[in-house]
Short mmCIF file of C-alpha atoms in Angstrom, two decimals:
data_model
loop_
_atom_site.label_atom_id
_atom_site.label_comp_id
_atom_site.label_asym_id
_atom_site.label_seq_id
_atom_site.Cartn_x
_atom_site.Cartn_y
_atom_site.Cartn_z
CA MET O 4 -166.27 -62.87 55.14
CA ILE O 5 -164.88 -60.99 57.84
CA PHE O 6 -161.73 -62.37 59.97
CA GLU O 7 -161.41 -61.16 63.73
CA CYS O 8 -158.67 -63.70 64.14
CA GLU O 9 -155.49 -63.88 61.83
CA ALA O 10 -155.17 -67.54 62.82
CA ASP O 11 -158.62 -68.27 61.22
CA PHE O 12 -157.67 -66.34 58.24
CA GLU O 13 -154.34 -68.30 58.19
CA GLU O 14 -156.19 -71.79 58.17
CA ALA O 15 -158.65 -70.50 55.40
CA LEU O 16 -155.84 -69.47 53.18
CA ILE O 17 -154.05 -72.87 53.60
CA ALA O 18 -157.27 -74.59 52.64
CA VAL O 19 -157.70 -72.63 49.42
CA LEU O 20 -153.95 -73.40 48.41
CA LYS O 21 -154.31 -77.09 48.99
CA GLN O 22 -157.53 -76.60 46.55
CA HIS O 23 -155.21 -75.03 44.01
CA GLY O 24 -152.08 -77.52 43.63
CA TRP O 25 -150.33 -77.10 47.08
CA ASP O 26 -151.50 -80.46 48.51
CA ASP O 27 -148.16 -82.53 48.77
CA ALA O 28 -148.82 -86.05 49.99
CA GLY O 29 -146.79 -85.32 53.04
CA GLY O 30 -149.28 -82.75 54.22
CA VAL O 31 -148.64 -79.26 55.46
CA LEU O 32 -145.42 -78.81 57.41
CA LYS O 33 -146.33 -77.39 60.80
CA TYR O 34 -143.78 -75.02 62.59
CA PRO O 35 -140.88 -76.16 60.79
CA THR O 36 -137.38 -75.12 61.86
CA GLU O 37 -134.72 -74.21 59.10
CA ASP O 38 -133.08 -77.82 59.93
CA ASP O 39 -136.40 -79.35 59.39
CA LEU O 40 -136.84 -77.91 56.04
CA ILE O 41 -133.17 -78.65 55.05
CA GLN O 42 -133.98 -82.23 56.01
CA ASN O 43 -137.17 -81.99 54.02
CA TRP O 44 -135.10 -80.53 51.06
CA ALA O 45 -132.59 -83.41 51.19
CA ASP O 46 -135.36 -85.97 51.26
CA ILE O 47 -136.69 -84.48 48.08
CA LEU O 48 -133.32 -84.31 46.34
CA TYR O 49 -132.71 -87.74 47.23
CA GLN O 50 -136.01 -88.86 45.62
CA ASN O 51 -135.45 -86.82 42.59
CA ASN O 52 -131.83 -87.86 42.25
CA ILE O 53 -131.66 -91.61 43.42
CA GLY O 54 -130.55 -92.96 40.00
CA LYS O 55 -127.18 -94.61 39.77
CA ASP O 56 -125.63 -91.73 37.79
CA ARG O 57 -126.30 -89.54 40.76
CA LEU O 58 -127.03 -90.47 44.15
CA ASP O 59 -127.10 -94.24 43.46
CA GLY O 60 -129.55 -94.97 46.14
CA CYS O 61 -127.59 -93.42 48.93
CA PRO O 62 -129.14 -90.43 50.80
CA LEU O 63 -127.32 -86.98 51.23
CA THR O 64 -125.63 -86.59 54.40
CA PRO O 65 -125.59 -83.68 56.70
CA GLY O 66 -122.23 -82.73 55.12
CA GLU O 67 -123.35 -82.63 51.65
CA MET O 68 -126.43 -80.55 52.42
CA ALA O 69 -124.15 -78.07 54.11
CA GLN O 70 -122.33 -77.81 50.99
CA VAL O 71 -125.40 -76.82 49.11
CA ILE O 72 -126.45 -74.42 51.92
CA GLU O 73 -122.71 -72.83 51.87
CA GLN O 74 -123.28 -72.15 47.91
CA ILE O 75 -126.50 -70.33 48.63
CA GLU O 76 -124.79 -68.30 51.30
CA MET O 77 -122.12 -67.35 48.94
CA LEU O 78 -124.52 -66.14 46.41
CA LYS O 79 -126.50 -64.13 49.08
CA THR O 80 -128.72 -61.69 46.74
CA PRO O 81 -131.97 -62.85 45.49
CA LEU O 82 -130.88 -61.85 42.06
CA ALA O 83 -128.22 -64.43 42.09
CA LEU O 84 -130.24 -66.88 43.80
CA ASN O 85 -132.70 -66.62 41.06
CA SER O 86 -130.28 -67.82 38.51
CA PHE O 87 -129.17 -70.59 41.12
CA ILE O 88 -132.68 -71.93 41.34
CA ASN O 89 -133.52 -71.58 37.52
CA GLY O 90 -130.00 -73.13 37.09
CA LYS O 91 -131.84 -76.59 37.19
CA THR O 92 -129.03 -78.23 39.12
CA VAL O 93 -126.16 -77.91 42.10
CA SER O 94 -123.08 -79.78 42.52
CA ILE O 95 -121.79 -81.46 45.69
CA LYS O 96 -118.63 -83.72 46.37
CA ARG O 97 -120.06 -86.90 47.70
CA ASP O 98 -118.91 -87.89 51.32
CA ASN O 99 -121.42 -90.91 52.00
CA PRO O 100 -119.17 -93.95 52.34
CA ASP O 101 -122.02 -95.99 51.19
CA ASP O 102 -121.96 -94.53 47.62
CA LYS O 103 -118.73 -96.21 46.70
CA ALA O 104 -119.21 -95.41 43.12
CA HIS O 105 -119.16 -91.71 43.54
CA LEU O 106 -117.24 -91.00 47.08
CA GLY O 107 -115.14 -88.16 47.00
CA LYS O 108 -116.41 -87.42 43.36
CA GLU O 109 -118.52 -84.43 42.22
CA VAL O 110 -122.05 -85.15 41.47
CA SER O 111 -124.74 -82.76 39.92
CA LEU O 112 -128.27 -82.79 41.61
CA LYS O 113 -131.31 -81.71 39.83
CA ILE O 114 -133.08 -79.09 42.14
CA TYR O 115 -135.87 -77.52 39.78
CA ASP O 116 -136.98 -77.34 36.30
CA ARG O 117 -138.98 -74.42 35.43
CA HIS O 118 -140.78 -76.22 32.34
CA GLU O 119 -141.95 -79.15 34.71
CA ILE O 120 -145.14 -77.49 35.78
CA ALA O 121 -147.34 -79.54 37.98
CA ALA O 122 -145.58 -82.59 36.43
CA GLY O 123 -142.50 -84.62 36.34
CA GLN O 124 -140.80 -84.51 39.79
CA SER O 125 -142.03 -81.14 41.02
CA ARG O 126 -143.17 -81.15 44.48
CA TYR O 127 -145.52 -78.30 46.04
CA GLN O 128 -145.71 -77.83 49.85
CA ILE O 129 -146.73 -75.50 52.52
CA ALA O 130 -144.90 -74.58 55.33
CA GLN O 131 -147.40 -73.04 58.27
CA GLN O 132 -145.55 -70.80 60.69
CA PRO O 133 -141.86 -71.46 59.86
CA ARG O 134 -139.64 -70.47 62.43
CA TYR O 135 -136.70 -68.26 61.61
CA ARG O 136 -133.48 -68.04 63.64
CA ALA O 137 -132.57 -64.58 64.94
CA LYS O 138 -129.17 -63.39 63.46
CA SER O 139 -128.11 -62.10 66.70
CA LYS O 140 -128.54 -63.64 70.25
CA LEU O 141 -129.83 -60.09 71.28
CA LEU O 142 -132.86 -60.83 69.05
CA ASN O 143 -135.82 -63.10 69.31
CA SER O 144 -136.35 -65.79 66.88
CA ARG O 145 -139.20 -65.21 64.45
CA ARG O 146 -142.25 -67.20 63.19
CA GLY O 147 -143.62 -66.28 60.10
CA ASP O 148 -147.20 -67.15 58.70
CA VAL O 149 -147.09 -69.16 55.38
CA CYS O 150 -144.29 -70.16 53.26
CA LEU O 151 -144.41 -72.04 49.80
CA LEU O 152 -141.86 -74.54 48.98
CA ILE O 153 -141.07 -75.97 45.39
CA ASN O 154 -139.27 -78.96 45.56
CA GLY O 155 -138.17 -78.11 49.03
CA MET O 156 -137.24 -74.66 48.13
CA PRO O 157 -138.95 -71.82 50.21
CA VAL O 158 -139.62 -69.50 47.32
CA ILE O 159 -142.68 -67.48 48.41
CA HIS O 160 -143.12 -65.99 52.02
CA ILE O 161 -146.55 -64.72 52.74
CA GLU O 162 -147.43 -62.48 55.76
CA LEU O 163 -150.88 -62.33 56.91
CA LYS O 164 -153.11 -59.73 58.89
CA ARG O 165 -156.60 -60.03 59.97
CA SER O 166 -159.61 -57.78 58.61
CA GLY O 167 -159.31 -54.32 59.25
CA VAL O 168 -155.51 -54.28 59.90
CA PRO O 169 -153.85 -52.35 56.82
CA VAL O 170 -151.59 -54.59 54.41
CA SER O 171 -148.96 -51.97 54.76
CA GLN O 172 -148.28 -53.45 58.37
CA ALA O 173 -147.74 -56.86 57.00
CA VAL O 174 -145.20 -55.20 54.42
CA HIS O 175 -143.52 -53.32 57.50
CA GLN O 176 -143.27 -56.84 59.35
CA ILE O 177 -141.68 -58.51 56.15
CA GLU O 178 -139.15 -55.49 56.12
CA LYS O 179 -138.49 -55.75 59.82
CA TYR O 180 -137.44 -59.64 59.47
CA ALA O 181 -135.26 -58.83 56.58
CA HIS O 182 -133.67 -56.02 58.24
CA GLU O 183 -133.06 -58.30 61.28
CA GLY O 184 -131.34 -60.79 59.05
CA ILE O 185 -133.60 -63.86 59.23
CA PHE O 186 -134.16 -64.58 55.59
CA THR O 187 -130.51 -66.08 55.85
CA GLY O 188 -129.34 -69.68 54.96
CA LEU O 189 -132.17 -71.76 53.39
CA PHE O 190 -134.53 -68.77 53.50
CA ARG O 191 -132.19 -66.68 51.22
CA LEU O 192 -133.98 -68.56 48.48
CA VAL O 193 -137.29 -66.64 49.19
CA GLN O 194 -137.97 -64.82 45.48
CA VAL O 195 -141.32 -63.31 46.09
CA PHE O 196 -143.38 -61.64 49.16
CA VAL O 197 -147.03 -61.51 49.49
CA ALA O 198 -148.44 -59.32 52.03
CA MET O 199 -152.19 -59.68 52.53
CA ASN O 200 -155.51 -59.18 54.63
CA PRO O 201 -158.96 -60.52 53.39
CA ASP O 202 -159.35 -57.35 51.47
CA ASP O 203 -156.05 -56.31 50.25
CA ALA O 204 -152.93 -58.00 48.77
CA VAL O 205 -149.62 -57.18 47.28
CA TYR O 206 -146.81 -59.13 45.80
CA PHE O 207 -143.22 -58.00 45.39
CA ALA O 208 -139.75 -59.42 44.28
CA ASN O 209 -137.51 -60.00 47.31
CA PRO O 210 -135.24 -56.74 47.41
CA GLY O 211 -132.57 -58.39 49.52
CA THR O 212 -130.79 -55.65 51.38
CA GLY O 213 -132.30 -53.14 49.37
CA ALA O 214 -135.16 -50.66 49.93
CA PHE O 215 -138.61 -51.95 50.12
CA ASN O 216 -139.98 -49.65 47.45
CA PRO O 217 -143.97 -49.39 47.38
CA SER O 218 -143.84 -48.51 43.61
CA TYR O 219 -142.77 -52.28 43.27
CA GLN O 220 -145.43 -53.70 45.42
CA PHE O 221 -148.25 -54.81 42.97
CA HIS O 222 -151.84 -55.78 43.16
CA TRP O 223 -152.97 -58.46 40.68
CA ALA O 224 -155.70 -57.97 38.25
CA ASP O 225 -157.70 -59.84 35.87
CA LEU O 226 -157.43 -59.92 31.93
CA ASN O 227 -159.57 -56.77 31.87
CA ASN O 228 -157.23 -55.19 34.23
CA GLU O 229 -159.78 -55.19 37.16
CA PRO O 230 -157.88 -55.26 40.42
CA MET O 231 -158.32 -58.20 42.69
CA CYS O 232 -158.04 -58.08 46.47
CA ALA O 233 -157.21 -54.22 46.30
CA ASN O 234 -159.02 -52.87 49.22
CA LEU O 235 -161.95 -51.40 46.85
CA PRO O 236 -164.80 -50.30 49.29
CA GLU O 237 -167.30 -51.93 47.11
CA LYS O 238 -165.37 -55.37 47.58
CA GLN O 239 -164.99 -55.27 51.45
CA GLY O 240 -165.88 -58.60 52.98
CA CYS O 241 -166.33 -60.49 49.61
CA ASP O 242 -163.64 -62.98 49.89
CA GLU O 243 -161.42 -61.25 47.39
CA TRP O 244 -158.46 -63.07 48.96
CA LYS O 245 -159.72 -66.28 47.47
CA ARG O 246 -159.57 -64.94 43.84
CA PHE O 247 -156.22 -63.57 44.60
CA ALA O 248 -154.81 -66.77 45.94
CA SER O 249 -156.54 -69.07 43.55
CA ARG O 250 -155.06 -66.72 40.51
CA LEU O 251 -151.68 -65.77 41.55
CA LEU O 252 -150.75 -68.26 44.28
CA SER O 253 -152.11 -71.33 42.44
CA ILE O 254 -150.17 -74.00 40.56
CA PRO O 255 -149.29 -73.64 37.73
CA MET O 256 -149.19 -69.92 38.07
CA ALA O 257 -146.92 -69.86 40.99
CA HIS O 258 -144.68 -72.39 39.56
CA GLN O 259 -144.36 -70.07 36.49
CA LEU O 260 -143.92 -66.96 38.57
CA ILE O 261 -140.85 -68.20 39.81
CA GLY O 262 -139.55 -69.85 36.56
CA PHE O 263 -140.48 -67.52 34.13
CA TYR O 264 -141.91 -64.37 35.33
CA THR O 265 -139.20 -63.02 37.54
CA ILE O 266 -136.14 -61.42 35.99
CA ALA O 267 -132.68 -61.01 37.43
CA ASP O 268 -131.59 -57.71 36.28
CA THR O 269 -128.02 -57.40 36.23
CA SER O 270 -127.80 -53.55 35.22
CA ASP O 271 -129.17 -52.46 38.87
CA GLY O 272 -128.55 -55.92 40.67
CA ALA O 273 -132.27 -56.24 41.62
CA LEU O 274 -134.85 -58.90 41.06
CA LYS O 275 -137.96 -58.01 39.38
CA VAL O 276 -141.32 -59.66 38.80
CA LEU O 277 -143.82 -59.05 36.38
CA ARG O 278 -146.84 -56.99 36.85
CA SER O 279 -150.27 -58.60 35.82
CA TYR O 280 -150.73 -56.57 32.78
CA GLN O 281 -147.31 -57.58 31.53
CA TYR O 282 -147.82 -61.41 32.09
CA TYR O 283 -151.11 -61.08 30.20
CA ALA O 284 -149.40 -59.29 27.29
CA VAL O 285 -146.28 -61.94 27.28
CA ASN O 286 -148.83 -64.90 27.11
CA ALA O 287 -150.97 -63.21 24.34
CA ILE O 288 -147.69 -62.76 21.94
CA ALA O 289 -146.24 -66.23 23.04
CA ASP O 290 -149.67 -67.90 22.53
CA ARG O 291 -149.97 -66.28 19.14
CA VAL O 292 -146.73 -67.48 17.98
CA ARG O 293 -147.10 -70.97 19.37
CA THR O 294 -150.60 -71.68 17.45
CA CYS O 295 -149.05 -70.12 14.20
CA ARG O 296 -149.04 -72.77 11.35
CA TRP O 297 -145.70 -71.97 9.94
CA ASP O 298 -145.88 -74.75 7.20
CA GLU O 299 -149.32 -73.36 5.88
CA PRO O 300 -149.15 -70.78 2.91
CA VAL O 301 -150.02 -67.03 3.74
CA PRO O 302 -153.76 -66.59 2.94
CA THR O 303 -154.77 -65.08 -0.39
CA GLY O 304 -155.40 -61.45 -0.13
CA THR O 305 -153.40 -60.79 3.21
CA PRO O 306 -150.19 -58.83 3.12
CA GLY O 307 -148.25 -61.31 5.26
CA ARG O 308 -148.70 -63.66 8.17
CA LEU O 309 -151.27 -62.12 10.69
CA GLY O 310 -150.04 -61.29 14.23
CA GLY O 311 -150.95 -59.00 16.61
CA TYR O 312 -149.55 -56.09 18.73
CA ILE O 313 -149.39 -54.55 22.19
CA TRP O 314 -149.85 -51.19 22.98
CA HIS O 315 -148.22 -49.32 25.85
CA THR O 316 -148.03 -46.31 27.74
CA THR O 317 -145.10 -44.48 29.67
CA GLY O 318 -143.50 -46.35 32.32
CA SER O 319 -145.55 -49.71 31.69
CA GLY O 320 -142.37 -51.96 31.34
CA LYS O 321 -142.03 -52.07 27.64
CA THR O 322 -138.51 -53.35 27.34
CA MET O 323 -138.93 -56.12 30.04
CA THR O 324 -142.47 -57.33 28.59
CA SER O 325 -140.89 -57.43 24.88
CA PHE O 326 -137.81 -59.09 26.43
CA LYS O 327 -139.86 -61.71 28.27
CA ALA O 328 -141.92 -62.46 25.28
CA ALA O 329 -139.02 -63.07 23.06
CA GLN O 330 -137.12 -64.95 25.75
CA LEU O 331 -140.24 -67.38 26.12
CA ILE O 332 -140.85 -67.90 22.25
CA ALA O 333 -137.02 -68.60 21.69
CA SER O 334 -136.66 -70.94 24.63
CA SER O 335 -140.02 -72.82 23.54
CA LYS O 336 -138.85 -73.51 20.33
CA ASP O 337 -141.89 -72.05 18.67
CA ALA O 338 -139.88 -70.01 16.48
CA ASP O 339 -136.41 -70.73 15.28
CA LYS O 340 -135.39 -66.85 15.33
CA VAL O 341 -136.94 -63.87 17.08
CA LEU O 342 -135.90 -60.57 16.11
CA PHE O 343 -136.15 -57.24 18.17
CA LEU O 344 -136.38 -54.40 15.64
CA MET O 345 -135.59 -50.73 16.29
CA ASP O 346 -135.87 -47.69 14.11
CA ARG O 347 -132.59 -46.13 15.57
CA ILE O 348 -129.22 -47.28 16.01
CA GLU O 349 -129.06 -45.61 19.63
CA LEU O 350 -132.21 -47.07 20.56
CA GLY O 351 -130.88 -50.40 19.38
CA THR O 352 -127.83 -50.11 21.53
CA GLN O 353 -129.92 -49.14 24.62
CA SER O 354 -132.17 -52.10 24.05
CA LEU O 355 -129.37 -54.45 23.58
CA ASP O 356 -127.76 -53.60 26.84
CA GLU O 357 -131.22 -53.95 28.55
CA TYR O 358 -131.93 -57.30 26.94
CA ARG O 359 -128.37 -58.67 28.15
CA ALA O 360 -129.04 -57.15 31.51
CA PHE O 361 -132.38 -59.17 31.78
CA ALA O 362 -131.00 -62.32 30.10
CA ASP O 363 -129.73 -65.48 32.18
CA ASP O 364 -126.68 -65.29 29.97
CA ALA O 365 -125.56 -61.99 28.33
CA ASP O 366 -124.49 -64.20 25.20
CA ASP O 367 -128.26 -65.25 24.85
CA VAL O 368 -128.90 -61.85 23.14
CA GLN O 369 -127.11 -61.24 20.07
CA GLY O 370 -126.48 -57.60 18.35
CA THR O 371 -125.66 -56.89 14.76
CA GLU O 372 -122.74 -54.60 14.09
CA ASN O 373 -123.61 -54.49 10.44
CA THR O 374 -126.11 -56.06 7.93
CA SER O 375 -123.31 -58.85 7.04
CA VAL O 376 -123.24 -59.87 10.66
CA LEU O 377 -127.14 -60.04 10.80
CA ARG O 378 -127.10 -62.17 7.65
CA ALA O 379 -124.68 -64.44 9.23
CA LYS O 380 -126.82 -64.68 12.56
CA LEU O 381 -130.00 -65.38 10.44
CA LYS O 382 -128.21 -68.24 8.56
CA SER O 383 -126.57 -69.71 11.91
CA THR O 384 -127.90 -73.00 13.50
CA ASP O 385 -126.16 -71.80 16.84
CA PRO O 386 -128.90 -71.69 19.36
CA LYS O 387 -127.00 -68.61 20.85
CA ASN O 388 -128.27 -66.84 17.78
CA ALA O 389 -132.18 -67.40 18.25
CA LEU O 390 -132.38 -63.99 19.87
CA ILE O 391 -131.45 -61.10 17.73
CA VAL O 392 -131.58 -57.09 18.36
CA THR O 393 -131.18 -55.55 15.23
CA SER O 394 -132.51 -52.28 13.25
CA ILE O 395 -135.38 -52.03 10.67
CA GLN O 396 -132.61 -50.37 8.11
CA LYS O 397 -130.21 -53.66 8.65
CA MET O 398 -133.15 -55.84 8.16
CA SER O 399 -134.39 -53.98 5.24
CA ARG O 400 -130.97 -54.43 3.36
CA VAL O 401 -131.18 -58.42 3.74
CA LYS O 402 -132.49 -58.89 0.10
CA ALA O 403 -132.38 -61.78 -2.38
CA GLY O 404 -129.46 -61.84 -4.70
CA GLU O 405 -126.74 -60.27 -2.34
CA GLY O 406 -124.05 -62.35 -0.87
CA GLY O 407 -125.53 -65.54 -2.02
CA ILE O 408 -128.73 -64.90 -0.26
CA THR O 409 -131.74 -66.49 -2.20
CA GLN O 410 -135.37 -65.13 -1.91
CA ALA O 411 -136.31 -68.01 0.15
CA THR O 412 -133.30 -67.57 2.38
CA ALA O 413 -134.21 -63.78 2.84
CA TRP O 414 -137.41 -64.30 4.26
CA HIS O 415 -137.00 -67.76 5.50
CA PRO O 416 -133.35 -68.48 6.43
CA ASN O 417 -132.84 -72.02 6.27
CA GLY O 418 -136.47 -72.57 5.82
CA TRP O 419 -136.97 -71.55 9.69
CA SER O 420 -139.92 -69.85 11.41
CA LEU O 421 -139.34 -66.21 12.26
CA SER O 422 -141.06 -64.19 14.87
CA TRP O 423 -140.60 -60.51 15.10
CA THR O 424 -141.18 -58.09 17.80
CA SER O 425 -140.74 -54.09 17.15
CA ALA O 426 -140.20 -51.05 19.13
CA ILE O 427 -140.90 -48.55 16.38
CA ALA O 428 -142.17 -45.44 17.08
CA ARG O 429 -140.99 -45.61 20.71
CA ARG O 430 -140.83 -41.91 21.46
CA SER O 431 -142.96 -40.26 18.77
CA ALA O 432 -146.31 -42.36 18.75
CA THR O 433 -149.36 -40.92 19.87
CA CYS O 434 -152.76 -42.20 20.53
CA SER O 435 -156.21 -40.15 20.66
CA THR O 436 -157.97 -40.05 23.86
CA THR O 437 -160.81 -42.36 24.76
CA SER O 438 -163.37 -42.38 27.59
CA ARG O 439 -162.89 -46.35 28.13
CA ARG O 440 -161.11 -47.30 31.11
CA VAL O 441 -157.73 -48.97 29.83
CA SER O 442 -154.96 -50.64 31.51
CA PRO O 443 -151.32 -49.25 31.05
CA MET O 444 -150.80 -52.02 28.35
CA GLN O 445 -153.80 -53.15 26.19
CA CYS O 446 -153.08 -56.56 24.39
CA SER O 447 -154.57 -58.50 21.61
CA SER O 448 -153.52 -62.25 20.84
CA VAL O 449 -155.30 -62.19 17.54
CA SER O 450 -154.48 -60.16 14.18
CA PRO O 451 -157.05 -57.36 14.50
CA ALA O 452 -155.85 -54.53 16.20
CA HIS O 453 -157.29 -53.13 19.56
CA PRO O 454 -159.56 -50.19 18.94
CA LEU O 455 -156.87 -47.82 20.51
CA SER O 456 -154.00 -49.24 18.46
CA ARG O 457 -155.81 -48.58 15.35
CA ARG O 458 -155.66 -44.92 15.97
CA THR O 459 -152.18 -45.14 16.98
CA LYS O 460 -149.98 -42.81 14.60
CA ARG O 461 -146.61 -44.40 13.55
CA ARG O 462 -143.53 -42.85 12.17
CA ALA O 463 -143.52 -45.93 9.73
CA ALA O 464 -145.47 -48.69 8.74
CA PRO O 465 -145.00 -52.01 10.58
CA PRO O 466 -143.09 -54.46 8.27
CA ARG O 467 -145.34 -56.73 6.03
CA TRP O 468 -143.54 -59.62 7.38
CA CYS O 469 -144.17 -59.06 10.97
CA LEU O 470 -145.63 -61.93 13.11
CA ALA O 471 -145.81 -59.96 16.28
CA ILE O 472 -145.33 -56.32 16.75
CA ALA O 473 -144.92 -54.29 19.95
CA CYS O 474 -146.08 -50.78 19.19
CA THR O 475 -145.11 -48.35 22.04
CA ALA O 476 -146.65 -45.07 22.94
CA THR O 477 -145.26 -42.34 25.31
#
């Protein structure tokens, strides 16, 4: 369908979003100001924290909401605010005299739970043409197109253009708004931008005050890496925008995007969002681990518990993909330990630094100075020791009969389930050519290797006890 008028496209998009989870009982919030949205957030915070141990049935005052906004302003960067959103709670000092039990005391309020996907207390709202206050009196206030709110927080900003207008103009408009400073106050919470017209759509993480780099503006693709709404000539006027909206912007996907598939990278201070093939790869690995029957014996005639692996190309985001898979497996408790194995010490040090930069807390990723430390962390019951970066050499030394380690403990410490990811042959792997169209990352969630992966040459064979292997090629 061709949209000659941007307003018609906007209404059509909102209708599709309402069909895919963004249908809050309160309806669409039309032309809201920042103050309107702050009050809306206050109402949701009240409803989600009404209990005696929190707000005790007493609504939040303007002064208390000002405390929340002040904390947001202090954090400033999208990276820091990603940690704020996914930190689950925010603390305020109560000044509502009606709450006699907590007056003058600090109270912790639940704001968002990444695991409450289309369930629990999660609320999904659409703000149509939100009004942004100009930072300077010399500038005009701005009006956006569509903003998506989770639990009252504006986390996805969408800028639209009618048919025939390049999507680059929508990106430029977002960039102009950012440079004018309108994404302040409550709107600092925006994590992901979407620029789209009916035939083309890109999404990207909020760069904050950084440059809007086209290299980090991605098209979404399906499981076969076929791009959707990517301005392909044969798809013009075919309502590709509906596919894009129903896949990436739908609930539960949009909730997962904010909670699980954005990464606050402290190494360069940038917020990052996974590309579609990374999302599919991460889910393939995590699903394989989730469906593993840990208590069942290894099938007769097999070298070990069956898993799968991911094939990568240069620049496809190998480390981020493996980290996110490991993090999801560890946080979901589908495996008690997740080990990231390296074939060289220098590679282990590099990956440990990168993992810690990606992690919510650097202490969530454990290194191993020597084999004794590895043994201790394998046997540890501390949740902080769930995700471990180590080398194949150290792991090969963890044998029965040494240091009181039994055979059962060597392979299943404390009787726990183990998941393994590996970056062996990171630089030396090669792969034969093929005429088949492939994505930058081929994934398989079942044990038989992808045809391409079967032809991959490795410096060393994968450990026979691996559940999930990530084989990289450059």
